[in-house]
Amino acid sequence: QMDTFDLKPGHENGGPIKEIETAVPGIRISEHLPKLSRQMEHIAIVRSMSTKEGDHSRATYLMRTGYLQQGPIRYPTLGSLVAKELGSDEAELPNFVSIAPFRVFNQAAYGPGFLGSQYAPLTVGDGAQIVQPQPQAQGDFNLRVDDLESPRGVTREQTDSRLDLWRWLEDGFVSRHATPAAISHRTAYERAVKMMRSEAVQAFNLDEEPAAIRDAYGRNRFGQGCLMARRLVERGVPFVEVTLAGLPQNQVAGWDTHQNNFDSVRRLSEVLDPAWSTLIEDLKSHGLLDSTLIV
């Protein structure tokens, strides 16, 4: 935070990054976040956060669940809690979408815990690699939901027939073994089929957006992920998270800069700045900013 939102100019630990004025008098942030500086009226900076947890895995779990990882209880990640409290069982899209999560440090920190698999996130894009991939032909940076369409050569009638057979087998099993695991399995399949058959699934198709909007967010995985987040919020998804992990030729685990800190933070900021600021502007222009919390 000392190189982004809480700089210490002139202090021996301050570093070379300069601070700049923002749209709110008296609040200054990094020179590498100029677009965000103009959006400061919509931003509240929290500078009182602290933790005694220094281990990567345990700290990830603490940040995402609010609990230390200890004992037998599996606590849910924040998105799963929001999905349970604010989500709808009738929604065509999942109530929790995670875009390119970096789960290497702690898989459990990204799961629904004791709430059950029906509150697990739909994961879009593989964030397991530290360095983000180069874009595919359509420029989606692997931001796709797999298996939304039937396999090639399989007709709608064949698909319906297979689903009828699946439902018959599933209902028979659940009627004899109504365990949480069996019910969750059936629920996950039913929701997947509902999503595949819905018009709302077009939220994941970024090609519908004008090129100028896609450029404004940034032609990188994080920028396009933020654009996808706006499209999902627009369709009522209550919780979306987007991860900014490593960048090409900047091989660090996101903001965990073990070397070349100031150059790495600059490059990460140059990806964060246009994506975040454009997301604010885009939500505002769609009438969604007042009902959306960006953390």
Short mmCIF file of C-alpha atoms in Angstrom, two decimals:
data_model
loop_
_atom_site.label_atom_id
_atom_site.label_comp_id
_atom_site.label_asym_id
_atom_site.label_seq_id
_atom_site.Cartn_x
_atom_site.Cartn_y
_atom_site.Cartn_z
CA GLN A 1 0.00 0.00 0.00
CA MET A 2 3.00 2.32 0.46
CA ASP A 3 3.50 2.31 -3.30
CA THR A 4 -0.16 2.79 -4.26
CA PHE A 5 -2.60 4.47 -1.85
CA ASP A 6 -0.54 5.41 1.22
CA LEU A 7 2.76 6.78 0.01
CA LYS A 8 5.37 8.15 2.43
CA PRO A 9 7.22 10.84 0.46
CA GLY A 10 10.46 11.92 2.06
CA HIS A 11 10.52 9.03 4.53
CA GLU A 12 13.49 6.67 4.50
CA ASN A 13 11.11 3.79 3.71
CA GLY A 14 9.13 5.80 1.18
CA GLY A 15 10.53 4.63 -2.14
CA PRO A 16 10.86 6.51 -5.42
CA ILE A 17 7.18 6.51 -6.52
CA LYS A 18 5.72 10.01 -6.38
CA GLU A 19 2.25 10.94 -5.18
CA ILE A 20 -0.27 13.01 -7.14
CA GLU A 21 -3.32 15.05 -6.27
CA THR A 22 -6.76 13.52 -6.73
CA ALA A 23 -10.26 14.84 -7.38
CA VAL A 24 -10.71 15.04 -3.59
CA PRO A 25 -8.56 17.78 -1.97
CA GLY A 26 -6.06 16.39 0.51
CA ILE A 27 -6.08 12.82 -0.77
CA ARG A 28 -3.01 11.82 -2.77
CA ILE A 29 -2.21 8.49 -4.39
CA SER A 30 0.46 6.98 -6.65
CA GLU A 31 1.49 8.72 -9.85
CA HIS A 32 0.88 5.40 -11.62
CA LEU A 33 -2.87 5.61 -10.92
CA PRO A 34 -3.82 8.85 -12.73
CA LYS A 35 -7.24 7.71 -13.95
CA LEU A 36 -8.27 6.47 -10.53
CA SER A 37 -7.18 9.78 -9.05
CA ARG A 38 -9.92 11.45 -11.08
CA GLN A 39 -12.50 9.02 -9.66
CA MET A 40 -11.60 9.59 -6.01
CA GLU A 41 -15.04 11.02 -5.16
CA HIS A 42 -16.34 7.45 -5.56
CA ILE A 43 -13.56 5.82 -3.53
CA ALA A 44 -13.00 5.41 0.21
CA ILE A 45 -9.44 4.45 1.18
CA VAL A 46 -9.16 2.24 4.25
CA ARG A 47 -5.72 2.59 5.81
CA SER A 48 -6.35 0.87 9.16
CA MET A 49 -6.18 -2.77 8.04
CA SER A 50 -3.56 -4.92 9.73
CA THR A 51 -2.75 -8.57 10.33
CA LYS A 52 -0.26 -10.64 12.27
CA GLU A 53 -0.52 -13.50 9.77
CA GLY A 54 2.57 -13.72 7.57
CA ASP A 55 2.17 -17.13 5.94
CA HIS A 56 0.92 -17.02 2.35
CA SER A 57 -1.59 -19.85 2.69
CA ARG A 58 -3.01 -18.92 6.09
CA ALA A 59 -3.14 -15.22 5.22
CA THR A 60 -5.05 -15.95 2.01
CA TYR A 61 -7.59 -17.97 3.98
CA LEU A 62 -7.92 -15.26 6.65
CA MET A 63 -8.43 -12.48 4.11
CA ARG A 64 -11.05 -14.35 2.10
CA THR A 65 -13.05 -15.97 4.91
CA GLY A 66 -12.43 -13.79 7.96
CA TYR A 67 -11.20 -16.78 9.95
CA LEU A 68 -7.86 -18.37 10.72
CA GLN A 69 -7.50 -21.80 9.14
CA GLN A 70 -7.56 -24.14 12.11
CA GLY A 71 -9.65 -27.04 13.37
CA PRO A 72 -12.10 -29.11 11.33
CA ILE A 73 -14.49 -26.34 10.23
CA ARG A 74 -14.32 -25.27 6.57
CA TYR A 75 -15.39 -21.64 6.43
CA PRO A 76 -16.92 -20.20 3.24
CA THR A 77 -15.23 -17.54 1.16
CA LEU A 78 -16.93 -14.14 1.11
CA GLY A 79 -18.50 -14.63 -2.32
CA SER A 80 -20.24 -17.80 -1.16
CA LEU A 81 -21.71 -15.97 1.82
CA VAL A 82 -23.05 -13.21 -0.41
CA ALA A 83 -24.41 -15.78 -2.86
CA LYS A 84 -26.34 -17.46 -0.05
CA GLU A 85 -27.71 -14.23 1.42
CA LEU A 86 -28.41 -12.23 -1.75
CA GLY A 87 -28.57 -14.85 -4.49
CA SER A 88 -31.64 -16.43 -6.03
CA ASP A 89 -32.26 -20.09 -6.73
CA GLU A 90 -34.26 -19.01 -9.78
CA ALA A 91 -31.40 -17.00 -11.33
CA GLU A 92 -30.26 -18.13 -14.77
CA LEU A 93 -26.66 -17.18 -14.02
CA PRO A 94 -24.60 -18.30 -11.01
CA ASN A 95 -24.80 -16.08 -7.94
CA PHE A 96 -21.01 -16.06 -7.55
CA VAL A 97 -18.54 -15.78 -10.43
CA SER A 98 -14.77 -15.83 -9.95
CA ILE A 99 -12.70 -14.62 -12.90
CA ALA A 100 -9.18 -16.05 -13.18
CA PRO A 101 -8.67 -16.70 -9.44
CA PHE A 102 -5.11 -17.36 -8.25
CA ARG A 103 -5.74 -20.35 -5.99
CA VAL A 104 -2.21 -21.71 -5.75
CA PHE A 105 -1.59 -20.60 -2.16
CA ASN A 106 -4.80 -22.04 -0.69
CA GLN A 107 -7.58 -23.86 -2.55
CA ALA A 108 -9.87 -23.92 0.48
CA ALA A 109 -9.86 -20.12 0.68
CA TYR A 110 -11.83 -20.00 -2.57
CA GLY A 111 -14.49 -22.58 -1.72
CA PRO A 112 -18.00 -22.50 -0.19
CA GLY A 113 -16.92 -24.39 2.94
CA PHE A 114 -19.74 -25.67 5.11
CA LEU A 115 -22.37 -23.89 2.99
CA GLY A 116 -22.12 -26.61 0.33
CA SER A 117 -21.25 -26.80 -3.31
CA GLN A 118 -24.39 -24.98 -4.48
CA TYR A 119 -22.67 -21.79 -3.28
CA ALA A 120 -19.35 -22.49 -4.96
CA PRO A 121 -18.21 -19.98 -7.60
CA LEU A 122 -18.41 -20.48 -11.31
CA THR A 123 -14.78 -20.08 -12.33
CA VAL A 124 -14.07 -18.30 -15.60
CA GLY A 125 -10.49 -18.52 -16.85
CA ASP A 126 -7.59 -20.35 -15.29
CA GLY A 127 -5.64 -18.17 -12.89
CA ALA A 128 -3.38 -20.97 -11.70
CA GLN A 129 -0.47 -19.70 -13.75
CA ILE A 130 1.38 -16.72 -12.34
CA VAL A 131 1.88 -15.18 -15.76
CA GLN A 132 -1.32 -14.50 -17.66
CA PRO A 133 -1.76 -16.10 -21.08
CA GLN A 134 -1.60 -14.35 -24.39
CA PRO A 135 -5.04 -13.72 -25.94
CA GLN A 136 -6.70 -16.29 -28.13
CA ALA A 137 -7.86 -15.40 -31.64
CA GLN A 138 -10.96 -13.69 -30.26
CA GLY A 139 -8.93 -11.76 -27.68
CA ASP A 140 -10.64 -13.32 -24.67
CA PHE A 141 -7.48 -14.14 -22.70
CA ASN A 142 -9.00 -17.56 -21.86
CA LEU A 143 -12.03 -15.88 -20.27
CA ARG A 144 -14.46 -18.56 -21.34
CA VAL A 145 -16.96 -20.85 -19.70
CA ASP A 146 -16.28 -24.35 -20.94
CA ASP A 147 -18.96 -26.67 -22.34
CA LEU A 148 -21.76 -24.14 -22.75
CA GLU A 149 -22.79 -25.82 -25.99
CA SER A 150 -23.47 -29.44 -26.87
CA PRO A 151 -20.64 -31.39 -28.55
CA ARG A 152 -20.42 -31.05 -32.30
CA GLY A 153 -22.85 -33.37 -34.06
CA VAL A 154 -25.17 -33.76 -31.07
CA THR A 155 -28.63 -32.35 -31.84
CA ARG A 156 -30.95 -30.57 -29.41
CA GLU A 157 -33.27 -33.61 -29.45
CA GLN A 158 -30.38 -35.92 -28.55
CA THR A 159 -29.32 -33.59 -25.76
CA ASP A 160 -32.85 -33.48 -24.36
CA SER A 161 -33.06 -37.26 -24.47
CA ARG A 162 -29.76 -37.60 -22.60
CA LEU A 163 -30.90 -35.07 -19.99
CA ASP A 164 -34.16 -36.96 -19.47
CA LEU A 165 -32.19 -40.16 -18.88
CA TRP A 166 -29.85 -38.34 -16.49
CA ARG A 167 -32.77 -36.89 -14.51
CA TRP A 168 -34.37 -40.33 -14.21
CA LEU A 169 -31.16 -41.85 -12.86
CA GLU A 170 -30.41 -38.87 -10.60
CA ASP A 171 -33.91 -38.68 -9.11
CA GLY A 172 -33.89 -42.40 -8.43
CA PHE A 173 -30.57 -42.20 -6.62
CA VAL A 174 -31.47 -39.09 -4.59
CA SER A 175 -34.79 -40.65 -3.54
CA ARG A 176 -32.83 -43.47 -1.90
CA HIS A 177 -29.78 -41.46 -0.77
CA ALA A 178 -30.83 -37.90 0.00
CA THR A 179 -27.41 -36.89 1.28
CA PRO A 180 -26.06 -33.32 0.96
CA ALA A 181 -23.47 -34.52 -1.57
CA ALA A 182 -26.09 -36.17 -3.79
CA ILE A 183 -28.42 -33.18 -3.63
CA SER A 184 -25.57 -30.78 -4.37
CA HIS A 185 -24.55 -32.89 -7.37
CA ARG A 186 -28.06 -32.78 -8.82
CA THR A 187 -28.40 -29.06 -8.09
CA ALA A 188 -25.11 -28.25 -9.83
CA TYR A 189 -26.16 -30.12 -12.98
CA GLU A 190 -29.62 -28.55 -13.03
CA ARG A 191 -28.19 -25.05 -12.73
CA ALA A 192 -25.63 -25.77 -15.44
CA VAL A 193 -28.37 -26.87 -17.83
CA LYS A 194 -30.46 -23.80 -16.97
CA MET A 195 -27.51 -21.52 -17.70
CA MET A 196 -26.72 -23.27 -21.00
CA ARG A 197 -30.31 -22.76 -22.17
CA SER A 198 -30.63 -19.10 -21.09
CA GLU A 199 -30.15 -15.86 -23.00
CA ALA A 200 -28.32 -14.45 -19.97
CA VAL A 201 -25.31 -16.62 -20.75
CA GLN A 202 -24.40 -14.04 -23.40
CA ALA A 203 -22.97 -12.02 -20.50
CA PHE A 204 -19.78 -14.02 -21.00
CA ASN A 205 -19.52 -13.01 -24.67
CA LEU A 206 -17.31 -9.93 -24.70
CA ASP A 207 -17.48 -9.71 -28.48
CA GLU A 208 -20.83 -7.95 -28.03
CA GLU A 209 -19.02 -4.93 -26.58
CA PRO A 210 -17.75 -2.05 -28.76
CA ALA A 211 -14.02 -2.11 -29.45
CA ALA A 212 -13.63 1.31 -27.80
CA ILE A 213 -15.02 -0.01 -24.51
CA ARG A 214 -12.78 -3.06 -24.61
CA ASP A 215 -9.78 -0.84 -25.30
CA ALA A 216 -10.67 1.46 -22.41
CA TYR A 217 -10.67 -1.42 -19.93
CA GLY A 218 -7.35 -2.64 -21.28
CA ARG A 219 -6.64 -5.49 -23.67
CA ASN A 220 -5.40 -7.82 -20.95
CA ARG A 221 -7.00 -10.51 -18.82
CA PHE A 222 -7.70 -8.28 -15.84
CA GLY A 223 -9.15 -5.47 -17.95
CA GLN A 224 -11.40 -7.79 -19.92
CA GLY A 225 -12.33 -9.55 -16.67
CA CYS A 226 -13.53 -6.23 -15.24
CA LEU A 227 -15.61 -5.69 -18.37
CA MET A 228 -17.11 -9.14 -17.92
CA ALA A 229 -17.83 -8.24 -14.30
CA ARG A 230 -19.88 -5.23 -15.40
CA ARG A 231 -21.86 -7.41 -17.81
CA LEU A 232 -22.56 -9.90 -15.02
CA VAL A 233 -23.57 -7.22 -12.51
CA GLU A 234 -25.84 -5.79 -15.18
CA ARG A 235 -27.64 -9.14 -15.31
CA GLY A 236 -28.06 -9.40 -11.56
CA VAL A 237 -25.12 -11.54 -10.45
CA PRO A 238 -24.66 -10.45 -6.80
CA PHE A 239 -20.93 -11.23 -6.38
CA VAL A 240 -18.14 -11.13 -8.96
CA GLU A 241 -14.41 -11.17 -8.26
CA VAL A 242 -11.61 -10.49 -10.74
CA THR A 243 -7.98 -11.36 -10.02
CA LEU A 244 -4.96 -9.38 -11.19
CA ALA A 245 -2.09 -11.85 -10.93
CA GLY A 246 1.24 -11.78 -12.75
CA LEU A 247 1.97 -10.06 -16.05
CA PRO A 248 4.11 -11.15 -19.02
CA GLN A 249 7.81 -10.45 -18.41
CA ASN A 250 6.89 -9.50 -14.85
CA GLN A 251 6.99 -12.87 -13.18
CA VAL A 252 5.77 -12.25 -9.68
CA ALA A 253 2.79 -13.67 -7.84
CA GLY A 254 0.59 -10.65 -8.36
CA TRP A 255 1.49 -7.91 -5.89
CA ASP A 256 3.81 -10.17 -3.91
CA THR A 257 6.87 -8.50 -5.39
CA HIS A 258 9.95 -10.32 -4.12
CA GLN A 259 12.20 -8.48 -6.56
CA ASN A 260 12.16 -5.34 -8.73
CA ASN A 261 9.35 -4.06 -6.52
CA PHE A 262 8.99 -0.52 -7.84
CA ASP A 263 9.05 -1.50 -11.50
CA SER A 264 6.67 -4.40 -10.85
CA VAL A 265 4.22 -2.20 -8.95
CA ARG A 266 4.35 0.36 -11.77
CA ARG A 267 3.48 -2.26 -14.37
CA LEU A 268 0.71 -3.77 -12.26
CA SER A 269 -0.69 -0.30 -11.59
CA GLU A 270 -0.75 0.43 -15.31
CA VAL A 271 -3.08 -2.57 -15.72
CA LEU A 272 -5.16 -1.83 -12.62
CA ASP A 273 -5.67 1.88 -13.31
CA PRO A 274 -7.60 1.85 -16.62
CA ALA A 275 -9.59 -1.28 -15.73
CA TRP A 276 -10.77 -0.09 -12.33
CA SER A 277 -11.47 3.50 -13.39
CA THR A 278 -13.36 2.39 -16.51
CA LEU A 279 -15.39 -0.04 -14.42
CA ILE A 280 -16.48 2.86 -12.20
CA GLU A 281 -17.41 4.99 -15.22
CA ASP A 282 -19.17 2.11 -16.96
CA LEU A 283 -21.23 1.15 -13.91
CA LYS A 284 -22.19 4.80 -13.47
CA SER A 285 -23.28 5.18 -17.11
CA HIS A 286 -25.42 2.04 -16.76
CA GLY A 287 -27.05 3.31 -13.56
CA LEU A 288 -25.42 0.59 -11.47
CA LEU A 289 -22.73 2.36 -9.46
CA ASP A 290 -25.00 3.38 -6.56
CA SER A 291 -26.01 -0.26 -6.01
CA THR A 292 -22.57 -1.81 -6.55
CA LEU A 293 -19.75 -2.01 -4.01
CA ILE A 294 -16.24 -2.30 -5.49
CA VAL A 295 -13.67 -3.58 -3.01
#
